[in-house]
């Protein structure tokens, strides 16, 4: 073959770079006359946001607008900032954003607001910023709920947490759990030394928990703060023959997790009101964008928020009695 | 004897050069046929065509009367043509045996390698060549000389009809070369045709039956060895009389010592060496392979660790801990293995020549291409380097021109002392002469030259004084009339 | 006569085989095995909880799926390249098989589907690297993104569950009280190791990796071999992914993230060189065991979780550094002579 190697490499390099950039998820097309609203996320591939976006799409259908999903595929702070900035460059009619890191996103959020783009946050907030509303339960509150579930079933012994320490949202869930166990269930021992880092994979969750079960023989409760952790931990407990004696609560309600609940490998999981976040988030943004907010004569000049600053979208514990309601058709 | 292989009107054009222009060859069964020519004469290219590595633009090759056109190395091998290339093509991480039989490992019915048989067969081939190397050790542990012998063993094991060798003795001592050539003659007597490229006239005249001369890609002629003189051959190669091969000895050696070395000792060695270099002279280091000459030079230059040693330059004591120190003090070292340790093959001529003098060709740490170009042009002219341009990759130059680039690289630092290790290995007569004259010119102008060489005639021809090393120690010094082949060989080898 | 020898042993067949092979191979792995044994003993002495069946099982399960990938990666590394796409193909293979199973495809067909995907991915890598001549780094990096994207697209980002119970026998079943998964992984490693040491066809990989030009000149079809290598790498990555799904009962499109680097590290610890021409499958397994022990050990020793990544990094550098130095010392040229 007579392809000039250097040239081709250059071209393939450019092509690869372009593909990579495109994979960052910025959608460059736009419907003609419809208003377009963007959901911006991080770890954009995980199923957790899928439910939120489903809510947003349901609202979009109802309102007759377009909803577009975008985000950075990794847990990458600068990545999300960039995607948000690029999205703002497209002059969207509104943005529904989940915040990977409050301080990092703050300047860009404020830019959006000051250039007249309605922006609300969901699931994770940037409270010091100018965003109009935050919809969510807070990851911390979810951790609290998990702790009460475990505390209610376990009488003494130890409790382990599987998480990714470098991820802010998971760290909040973990903190909520640990604080609550320590405060409300003092006969259960837990803390930083009972944390397993699963690096977002099931394999690491399994081997990490298996090792911890060796090191601490009296573990009676496990909280998996992400979906992969739940999958891995369930396997580890099964392989150690402890599925029936250790109580395990997970996070997220994807099909895999629900299956584990239904066949007894997982005791329960936490369902945050993600659909609500997406649905009401778009509703809120739409109302502001289309001038429907009339709480005062001119809220912008008055310097007040057009929207309720905080909406609690709720957390539910799913177990085998109600799991069927969360299954997709 | 009938012709076994004929080639006619072989032409090959490369961008910028016509490498072969209607070259012909006639190889008889069972003969030892040498090909000789200057740099760029086209010898390697021609050989690569026969080996299936390069495809000619036009021309015909016949084997036993049938036309052939080997288009891959595998094809050439299956036609019975085995080639030993100039660049070693061994796998360093594998054993000698696995290198001798690549792609032909003896297997059982499951396709599994029979290692016992492999090592035995390999050892057999090695002993035919009279090489005492264990076929089980990995190639990277061997010296270059033995690696070359393994390379040859590989070709021999193929049971070929035609064996082509490109500079097979370049890394061998005279003694090993003799053995190899004797073996080749034996092989020829058994009916194998040997075709080999060499610059060494002495070798050719000792062992070849016929010689073909190429010049600038053209076929000049083929002669029976017993019917020509070396001078005739040289004339055909260069197209002109060469006169004395070596420049005249020095007339201006002074007493002042450019370099004085005392108690130079290598780690793990009890031997301590002293020597000196005077202004205006060329000092030669002679000795057998393994006598430690290169090691000594490496240690002097700071490229290898020293256990002890006092070095005095022009009367001043200096510390040399690394090549950088050495270069800064005006020492240059042209290594024996230009491909491994001397040149940056992927880079251009220009870039290679700037390598030692980056500060001279840059301004405030930024490289100035214009300065690089000026430097390169100067040396291309001075050393008559033939290349299509200074941007050409050094990899593509012929051996002789590569060597000249290496010389230029060191001349660029304007050294006070230049150590050259095997400076004319694998180079044709014309280029050799140019380099010799250059070295002499440097010495006359006050640059101290130390020359290490395994070619006795080169040592004798170039040096004003000869130091002989044996097993890591300097054992003798000769100059003037005492510097004879016998004396040197005797000092180099007696126990 | 030029005499070069390292110890020439008496020339009977078994000695010859054991002799040289032992010399070349175990020198490198000896230090690794020694370190593994030392760590294991140390952990047992210090914590008393290391040598329990549960713990050993946990460690073994932990590296089983990776071990399957190690065979393919060793091939790639020895040939002078590497395969960055294994983590993504791992996920894609698992996801494709799971999706097929969920829609009722019979188990053998579903598994074949997953393997086929791995084959296609690997084959594509091979073609791009040899015929189009894009270097392995960019090629497999691109495939890494493509395969991952495909996995996400097929599953719409979510996990795949509802798989038939019979499928779980591979990942969860036991034979004589040892998990099938561990047995399967060890069998693959064993076969892989034997092939790479003894099979004439597989030995070609060492030639190509050691000196590609020389291999070519010796008549070895380098392109064909490389395509085969990357294809195998893809197949084994997919197989590992399928086995992983069988273990976890759920297919996750995000599985295997970061796996490629972990496996390359394990192979290099075990003796492979990034330049090619060196390395064994068993070595890669030992590398996995080594890393697995460190992970396990850190938890047993109650190293705070925040320090674990840091500690792992330090231990890796120390282990490889020590090993590299001892390797260099072992293969130093003996009686090496230049013309000097």
mmCIF file of C-alpha atoms in Angstrom, chain A residues 35-239:
data_model
loop_
_atom_site.group_PDB
_atom_site.id
_atom_site.type_symbol
_atom_site.label_atom_id
_atom_site.label_comp_id
_atom_site.label_asym_id
_atom_site.label_seq_id
_atom_site.Cartn_x
_atom_site.Cartn_y
_atom_site.Cartn_z
ATOM 1 C CA UNK A 35 -37.617 25.996 21.793
ATOM 2 C CA UNK A 36 -34.717 23.857 22.870
ATOM 3 C CA UNK A 37 -33.735 23.024 26.426
ATOM 4 C CA UNK A 38 -30.573 21.196 27.441
ATOM 5 C CA UNK A 39 -29.840 18.812 30.278
ATOM 6 C CA UNK A 40 -26.150 18.952 31.170
ATOM 7 C CA UNK A 41 -24.646 16.146 33.236
ATOM 8 C CA UNK A 42 -21.383 14.427 34.115
ATOM 9 C CA UNK A 43 -20.715 10.686 33.846
ATOM 10 C CA UNK A 44 -23.232 11.146 31.107
ATOM 11 C CA UNK A 45 -23.435 7.472 30.243
ATOM 12 C CA UNK A 46 -24.766 6.148 33.523
ATOM 13 C CA UNK A 47 -28.373 5.136 33.772
ATOM 14 C CA UNK A 48 -29.028 7.354 36.786
ATOM 15 C CA UNK A 49 -29.540 10.408 34.592
ATOM 16 C CA UNK A 50 -31.595 8.420 32.114
ATOM 17 C CA UNK A 51 -34.574 8.594 34.417
ATOM 18 C CA UNK A 52 -34.137 12.316 34.956
ATOM 19 C CA UNK A 53 -34.010 12.869 31.253
ATOM 20 C CA UNK A 54 -37.103 10.753 30.826
ATOM 21 C CA UNK A 55 -38.922 13.188 33.078
ATOM 22 C CA UNK A 56 -37.565 16.116 31.107
ATOM 23 C CA UNK A 57 -38.699 14.568 27.837
ATOM 24 C CA UNK A 58 -42.166 13.920 29.192
ATOM 25 C CA UNK A 59 -42.405 17.592 30.102
ATOM 26 C CA UNK A 60 -41.020 18.576 26.716
ATOM 27 C CA UNK A 61 -43.674 16.572 24.917
ATOM 28 C CA UNK A 62 -46.345 18.177 27.014
ATOM 29 C CA UNK A 63 -44.972 21.680 26.403
ATOM 30 C CA UNK A 64 -44.199 21.193 22.754
ATOM 31 C CA UNK A 65 -40.477 21.940 23.057
ATOM 32 C CA UNK A 66 -37.317 19.974 22.434
ATOM 33 C CA UNK A 67 -35.212 18.441 25.167
ATOM 34 C CA UNK A 68 -31.592 17.546 24.452
ATOM 35 C CA UNK A 69 -29.332 15.422 26.635
ATOM 36 C CA UNK A 70 -25.662 16.215 26.893
ATOM 37 C CA UNK A 71 -22.766 16.015 29.291
ATOM 38 C CA UNK A 72 -19.225 14.813 29.808
ATOM 39 C CA UNK A 73 -18.788 11.053 29.853
ATOM 40 C CA UNK A 74 -16.205 11.016 32.605
ATOM 41 C CA UNK A 75 -16.117 12.285 36.128
ATOM 42 C CA UNK A 76 -14.296 15.323 34.831
ATOM 43 C CA UNK A 77 -14.800 18.756 36.363
ATOM 44 C CA UNK A 78 -13.204 20.766 33.571
ATOM 45 C CA UNK A 79 -15.106 18.568 31.145
ATOM 46 C CA UNK A 80 -18.459 19.563 32.532
ATOM 47 C CA UNK A 81 -17.510 23.228 32.649
ATOM 48 C CA UNK A 82 -16.575 23.031 29.010
ATOM 49 C CA UNK A 83 -19.751 21.253 27.991
ATOM 50 C CA UNK A 84 -21.822 23.816 29.859
ATOM 51 C CA UNK A 85 -20.001 26.673 28.183
ATOM 52 C CA UNK A 86 -20.453 25.107 24.770
ATOM 53 C CA UNK A 87 -24.114 24.555 25.488
ATOM 54 C CA UNK A 88 -24.541 28.164 26.505
ATOM 55 C CA UNK A 89 -22.885 29.134 23.257
ATOM 56 C CA UNK A 90 -25.770 27.538 21.413
ATOM 57 C CA UNK A 91 -28.162 30.051 23.016
ATOM 58 C CA UNK A 92 -30.481 27.506 24.576
ATOM 59 C CA UNK A 93 -33.871 28.427 25.880
ATOM 60 C CA UNK A 94 -33.008 26.918 29.222
ATOM 61 C CA UNK A 95 -30.605 24.597 30.994
ATOM 62 C CA UNK A 96 -31.224 21.881 33.552
ATOM 63 C CA UNK A 97 -27.873 21.127 35.152
ATOM 64 C CA UNK A 98 -26.513 18.665 37.643
ATOM 65 C CA UNK A 99 -23.436 20.060 39.335
ATOM 66 C CA UNK A 100 -20.267 18.019 39.562
ATOM 67 C CA UNK A 101 -18.521 20.550 41.767
ATOM 68 C CA UNK A 102 -20.195 23.644 43.219
ATOM 69 C CA UNK A 103 -17.342 26.151 43.023
ATOM 70 C CA UNK A 104 -16.098 25.096 39.616
ATOM 71 C CA UNK A 105 -19.451 25.520 37.941
ATOM 72 C CA UNK A 106 -20.403 28.708 39.725
ATOM 73 C CA UNK A 107 -18.881 31.256 37.319
ATOM 74 C CA UNK A 108 -20.423 29.647 34.263
ATOM 75 C CA UNK A 109 -23.804 29.330 35.944
ATOM 76 C CA UNK A 110 -23.714 33.001 36.830
ATOM 77 C CA UNK A 111 -22.797 33.858 33.246
ATOM 78 C CA UNK A 112 -25.818 31.955 32.030
ATOM 79 C CA UNK A 113 -28.130 33.746 34.391
ATOM 80 C CA UNK A 114 -26.732 37.154 33.585
ATOM 81 C CA UNK A 115 -27.133 36.554 29.862
ATOM 82 C CA UNK A 116 -30.763 35.725 30.401
ATOM 83 C CA UNK A 117 -30.703 31.948 30.102
ATOM 84 C CA UNK A 118 -32.865 30.319 32.765
ATOM 85 C CA UNK A 119 -30.860 27.698 34.603
ATOM 86 C CA UNK A 120 -31.918 25.301 37.337
ATOM 87 C CA UNK A 121 -29.855 22.633 39.046
ATOM 88 C CA UNK A 122 -30.904 19.133 40.037
ATOM 89 C CA UNK A 123 -29.585 16.285 42.141
ATOM 90 C CA UNK A 124 -26.391 18.175 43.012
ATOM 91 C CA UNK A 125 -26.345 21.892 43.590
ATOM 92 C CA UNK A 126 -24.146 24.961 43.415
ATOM 93 C CA UNK A 127 -25.875 26.814 46.249
ATOM 94 C CA UNK A 128 -23.751 29.984 46.147
ATOM 95 C CA UNK A 129 -24.441 30.526 42.493
ATOM 96 C CA UNK A 130 -27.246 32.502 40.878
ATOM 97 C CA UNK A 131 -29.221 29.480 39.700
ATOM 98 C CA UNK A 132 -32.935 29.968 40.042
ATOM 99 C CA UNK A 133 -33.830 26.673 41.688
ATOM 100 C CA UNK A 134 -32.462 23.394 42.930
ATOM 101 C CA UNK A 135 -34.520 20.248 42.639
ATOM 102 C CA UNK A 136 -33.412 17.191 44.539
ATOM 103 C CA UNK A 137 -33.132 15.445 47.810
ATOM 104 C CA UNK A 138 -29.519 15.917 48.271
ATOM 105 C CA UNK A 139 -27.178 13.012 48.260
ATOM 106 C CA UNK A 140 -26.605 13.462 51.931
ATOM 107 C CA UNK A 141 -30.277 12.912 52.675
ATOM 108 C CA UNK A 142 -30.209 9.745 50.627
ATOM 109 C CA UNK A 143 -27.359 8.484 52.755
ATOM 110 C CA UNK A 144 -29.384 9.261 55.849
ATOM 111 C CA UNK A 145 -32.225 7.170 54.573
ATOM 112 C CA UNK A 146 -29.935 4.269 53.797
ATOM 113 C CA UNK A 147 -28.570 4.453 57.322
ATOM 114 C CA UNK A 148 -32.042 4.302 58.832
ATOM 115 C CA UNK A 149 -32.860 1.296 56.682
ATOM 116 C CA UNK A 150 -29.769 -0.586 57.810
ATOM 117 C CA UNK A 151 -30.153 0.595 61.374
ATOM 118 C CA UNK A 152 -33.659 -0.688 61.490
ATOM 119 C CA UNK A 153 -32.627 -4.202 60.495
ATOM 120 C CA UNK A 154 -29.222 -4.633 62.087
ATOM 121 C CA UNK A 155 -28.606 -4.974 65.771
ATOM 122 C CA UNK A 156 -25.000 -4.219 66.501
ATOM 123 C CA UNK A 157 -21.955 -5.330 64.555
ATOM 124 C CA UNK A 158 -20.414 -3.273 61.776
ATOM 125 C CA UNK A 159 -21.543 -1.538 58.611
ATOM 126 C CA UNK A 160 -19.508 -1.099 55.432
ATOM 127 C CA UNK A 161 -19.875 1.481 52.683
ATOM 128 C CA UNK A 162 -18.811 1.012 49.080
ATOM 129 C CA UNK A 163 -18.167 4.223 47.235
ATOM 130 C CA UNK A 164 -15.747 6.170 45.076
ATOM 131 C CA UNK A 165 -14.043 8.559 47.516
ATOM 132 C CA UNK A 166 -13.017 11.013 44.808
ATOM 133 C CA UNK A 167 -16.577 11.607 43.616
ATOM 134 C CA UNK A 168 -18.326 14.415 45.377
ATOM 135 C CA UNK A 169 -21.910 13.212 45.045
ATOM 136 C CA UNK A 170 -21.011 9.749 46.301
ATOM 137 C CA UNK A 171 -18.972 11.211 49.120
ATOM 138 C CA UNK A 172 -22.048 13.092 50.283
ATOM 139 C CA UNK A 173 -24.129 9.927 50.286
ATOM 140 C CA UNK A 174 -21.399 8.192 52.263
ATOM 141 C CA UNK A 175 -21.214 11.021 54.769
ATOM 142 C CA UNK A 176 -24.954 11.021 55.296
ATOM 143 C CA UNK A 177 -24.840 7.318 55.993
ATOM 144 C CA UNK A 178 -21.905 7.387 58.362
ATOM 145 C CA UNK A 179 -23.117 10.420 60.310
ATOM 146 C CA UNK A 180 -26.573 8.942 60.809
ATOM 147 C CA UNK A 181 -25.371 5.517 61.882
ATOM 148 C CA UNK A 182 -22.998 7.121 64.345
ATOM 149 C CA UNK A 183 -25.673 9.452 65.747
ATOM 150 C CA UNK A 184 -28.787 7.293 65.705
ATOM 151 C CA UNK A 185 -27.486 3.729 65.904
ATOM 152 C CA UNK A 186 -24.472 3.839 68.204
ATOM 153 C CA UNK A 187 -24.381 0.066 68.631
ATOM 154 C CA UNK A 188 -23.375 -0.315 64.987
ATOM 155 C CA UNK A 189 -19.780 0.503 64.226
ATOM 156 C CA UNK A 190 -18.939 2.331 61.003
ATOM 157 C CA UNK A 191 -16.663 5.039 59.727
ATOM 158 C CA UNK A 192 -13.916 5.831 57.233
ATOM 159 C CA UNK A 193 -12.135 2.584 57.944
ATOM 160 C CA UNK A 194 -15.136 0.675 56.674
ATOM 161 C CA UNK A 195 -15.132 2.319 53.267
ATOM 162 C CA UNK A 196 -14.337 0.297 50.156
ATOM 163 C CA UNK A 197 -13.214 2.137 47.027
ATOM 164 C CA UNK A 198 -14.783 0.454 44.031
ATOM 165 C CA UNK A 199 -13.418 2.833 41.378
ATOM 166 C CA UNK A 200 -16.795 2.693 39.636
ATOM 167 C CA UNK A 201 -16.518 -0.974 38.688
ATOM 168 C CA UNK A 202 -18.289 -4.082 39.931
ATOM 169 C CA UNK A 203 -15.048 -6.076 40.049
ATOM 170 C CA UNK A 204 -13.360 -3.745 42.482
ATOM 171 C CA UNK A 205 -16.505 -3.630 44.629
ATOM 172 C CA UNK A 206 -16.516 -7.406 44.820
ATOM 173 C CA UNK A 207 -12.857 -7.852 45.641
ATOM 174 C CA UNK A 208 -12.783 -4.888 47.999
ATOM 175 C CA UNK A 209 -15.789 -5.986 50.008
ATOM 176 C CA UNK A 210 -14.572 -9.585 50.045
ATOM 177 C CA UNK A 211 -11.292 -8.428 51.550
ATOM 178 C CA UNK A 212 -13.073 -6.240 54.083
ATOM 179 C CA UNK A 213 -15.306 -9.125 55.101
ATOM 180 C CA UNK A 214 -12.091 -10.986 55.896
ATOM 181 C CA UNK A 215 -10.563 -8.149 57.792
ATOM 182 C CA UNK A 216 -13.721 -7.357 59.768
ATOM 183 C CA UNK A 217 -15.650 -10.525 60.435
ATOM 184 C CA UNK A 218 -18.656 -8.888 62.051
ATOM 185 C CA UNK A 219 -20.018 -6.845 59.180
ATOM 186 C CA UNK A 220 -23.790 -7.036 59.176
ATOM 187 C CA UNK A 221 -24.795 -4.185 56.921
ATOM 188 C CA UNK A 222 -23.557 -2.860 53.586
ATOM 189 C CA UNK A 223 -24.465 0.367 51.792
ATOM 190 C CA UNK A 224 -23.545 0.492 48.098
ATOM 191 C CA UNK A 225 -23.515 4.117 46.990
ATOM 192 C CA UNK A 226 -23.457 3.454 43.230
ATOM 193 C CA UNK A 227 -24.996 0.879 40.900
ATOM 194 C CA UNK A 228 -21.762 -0.971 40.111
ATOM 195 C CA UNK A 229 -21.040 -1.244 43.804
ATOM 196 C CA UNK A 230 -24.407 -2.886 44.422
ATOM 197 C CA UNK A 231 -23.774 -5.440 41.686
ATOM 198 C CA UNK A 232 -20.297 -6.259 42.894
ATOM 199 C CA UNK A 233 -21.180 -6.321 46.548
ATOM 200 C CA UNK A 234 -24.092 -8.671 45.941
ATOM 201 C CA UNK A 235 -21.731 -11.088 44.243
ATOM 202 C CA UNK A 236 -19.192 -10.835 47.000
ATOM 203 C CA UNK A 237 -21.809 -11.565 49.645
ATOM 204 C CA UNK A 238 -23.144 -14.474 47.628
ATOM 205 C CA UNK A 239 -19.677 -15.898 47.088
#
